[in-house]
XYZ file of C-alpha atoms in Angstrom:
153
model
C 111.892 82.556 107.228
C 108.109 82.562 106.715
C 106.672 84.044 103.541
C 105.692 87.682 103.756
C 102.268 88.760 102.638
C 102.929 92.388 101.723
C 100.425 95.074 102.541
C 99.983 98.037 100.205
C 97.431 100.667 101.166
C 96.288 103.956 99.674
C 95.021 106.802 101.900
C 93.336 109.861 100.460
C 93.541 113.135 102.390
C 93.075 114.912 99.051
C 90.706 113.690 96.362
C 92.184 112.117 93.237
C 91.035 109.271 91.026
C 93.210 106.187 91.297
C 91.751 103.490 89.086
C 92.447 99.754 89.154
C 93.942 99.809 92.643
C 94.104 96.025 92.868
C 96.035 95.822 89.602
C 98.337 98.631 90.742
C 99.045 96.870 94.048
C 99.836 93.641 92.201
C 102.173 95.507 89.867
C 103.956 97.203 92.770
C 104.573 93.736 94.224
C 106.131 92.747 90.908
C 108.277 95.885 90.858
C 109.747 95.003 94.271
C 110.341 91.378 93.231
C 112.056 92.454 90.001
C 114.250 94.780 92.058
C 115.053 91.804 94.323
C 113.520 93.463 97.391
C 111.137 91.973 99.910
C 108.149 94.181 100.646
C 106.347 94.029 103.988
C 104.252 97.187 104.296
C 103.750 100.195 102.049
C 101.468 103.157 102.684
C 100.696 105.804 100.088
C 99.162 109.028 101.410
C 97.717 111.440 98.863
C 97.599 114.956 100.280
C 97.683 118.666 99.406
C 100.680 120.842 98.601
C 100.305 122.551 101.970
C 100.332 119.279 103.911
C 103.393 117.995 102.045
C 105.142 121.338 102.609
C 104.502 120.931 106.359
C 106.015 117.438 106.253
C 108.970 118.703 104.201
C 109.653 121.450 106.746
C 109.131 119.295 109.819
C 111.051 116.174 108.860
C 113.527 117.278 106.179
C 114.005 120.963 107.071
C 113.227 121.895 103.450
C 111.069 124.940 102.804
C 109.741 124.175 99.335
C 106.950 122.329 97.597
C 107.621 118.856 96.253
C 105.537 116.165 94.602
C 106.658 113.258 96.782
C 108.401 112.410 100.025
C 109.381 108.832 100.786
C 110.057 107.588 104.307
C 111.802 104.211 104.593
C 110.716 102.728 107.937
C 112.440 99.340 107.952
C 115.783 98.335 109.373
C 118.625 97.474 106.974
C 118.405 93.954 105.510
C 114.772 93.627 106.625
C 111.696 93.508 104.380
C 110.775 96.995 103.221
C 108.302 99.102 105.146
C 107.654 102.643 104.036
C 105.351 105.610 103.827
C 105.090 107.649 100.658
C 103.400 111.055 100.701
C 102.275 112.451 97.355
C 101.035 115.978 96.687
C 97.963 115.725 94.495
C 98.375 119.428 93.652
C 101.959 118.901 92.394
C 100.984 115.812 90.399
C 98.232 117.794 88.667
C 100.595 120.702 88.000
C 103.358 118.411 86.685
C 100.916 116.707 84.313
C 99.951 120.132 82.966
C 103.548 121.453 82.725
C 104.903 118.300 81.072
C 101.782 117.977 78.904
C 101.101 114.432 80.028
C 98.064 112.750 81.432
C 97.214 112.994 85.105
C 97.001 109.196 85.238
C 100.531 108.728 83.855
C 102.007 111.386 86.152
C 100.287 109.809 89.146
C 101.676 106.379 88.258
C 105.126 107.929 87.713
C 105.285 109.322 91.255
C 103.845 106.118 92.730
C 106.624 104.111 91.038
C 109.183 106.814 91.904
C 108.469 106.369 95.618
C 108.687 102.585 95.347
C 112.012 102.901 93.512
C 113.364 105.117 96.301
C 112.543 102.325 98.749
C 114.411 99.923 96.456
C 117.520 102.072 96.814
C 117.384 104.386 93.799
C 118.391 107.994 94.408
C 117.857 111.224 92.505
C 120.150 113.813 94.105
C 122.764 113.890 91.313
C 122.274 114.239 87.561
C 123.481 110.663 86.985
C 121.233 109.219 89.699
C 118.322 111.314 88.452
C 118.806 109.931 84.902
C 118.854 106.369 86.238
C 115.727 107.016 88.320
C 113.917 108.429 85.280
C 114.937 105.399 83.185
C 113.545 103.064 85.853
C 110.325 105.088 86.120
C 109.949 104.923 82.334
C 110.631 101.173 82.333
C 107.955 100.412 84.909
C 105.496 102.940 83.456
C 105.807 101.310 80.045
C 105.313 97.847 81.498
C 102.301 98.930 83.517
C 100.648 101.016 80.825
C 101.103 98.338 78.137
C 99.603 95.815 80.542
C 102.449 93.467 79.679
C 103.264 93.137 83.351
C 101.267 89.895 83.663
C 103.581 88.316 81.082
C 106.607 90.015 82.685
C 105.648 88.578 86.087
C 105.691 85.043 84.735
C 109.363 85.331 83.695
């Protein structure tokens, strides 16, 4: 099988600052490798609460606001393709409510979506705890900038 050159792209329908995009893309590649998943194509779309509510209603038949919706687009046992929609409004609100930085909350949801594509769930209390532990693990690695050393292992 030929090597896959994964594509990770960020699309902004709603304005938000996302610094060090190249570093973030490289780290996301590491996250998928550490989770033993092959990544082919990943799209992040940053949008408003209203747009994500429309998507939630249309595709999931849920009538509530959420911070993130992840759509896996690949067939089973194939390299991962996915689209991840993130509400900039919810991310800002969550940062305020949880008294964290906007940057950290934004990275948390970015990693959360990637972890969903790796197979992690969050519909039960146990699964939610595991998801939060994985988010914290990758946030710590990314924010400490130890990921370059981690990648070499």
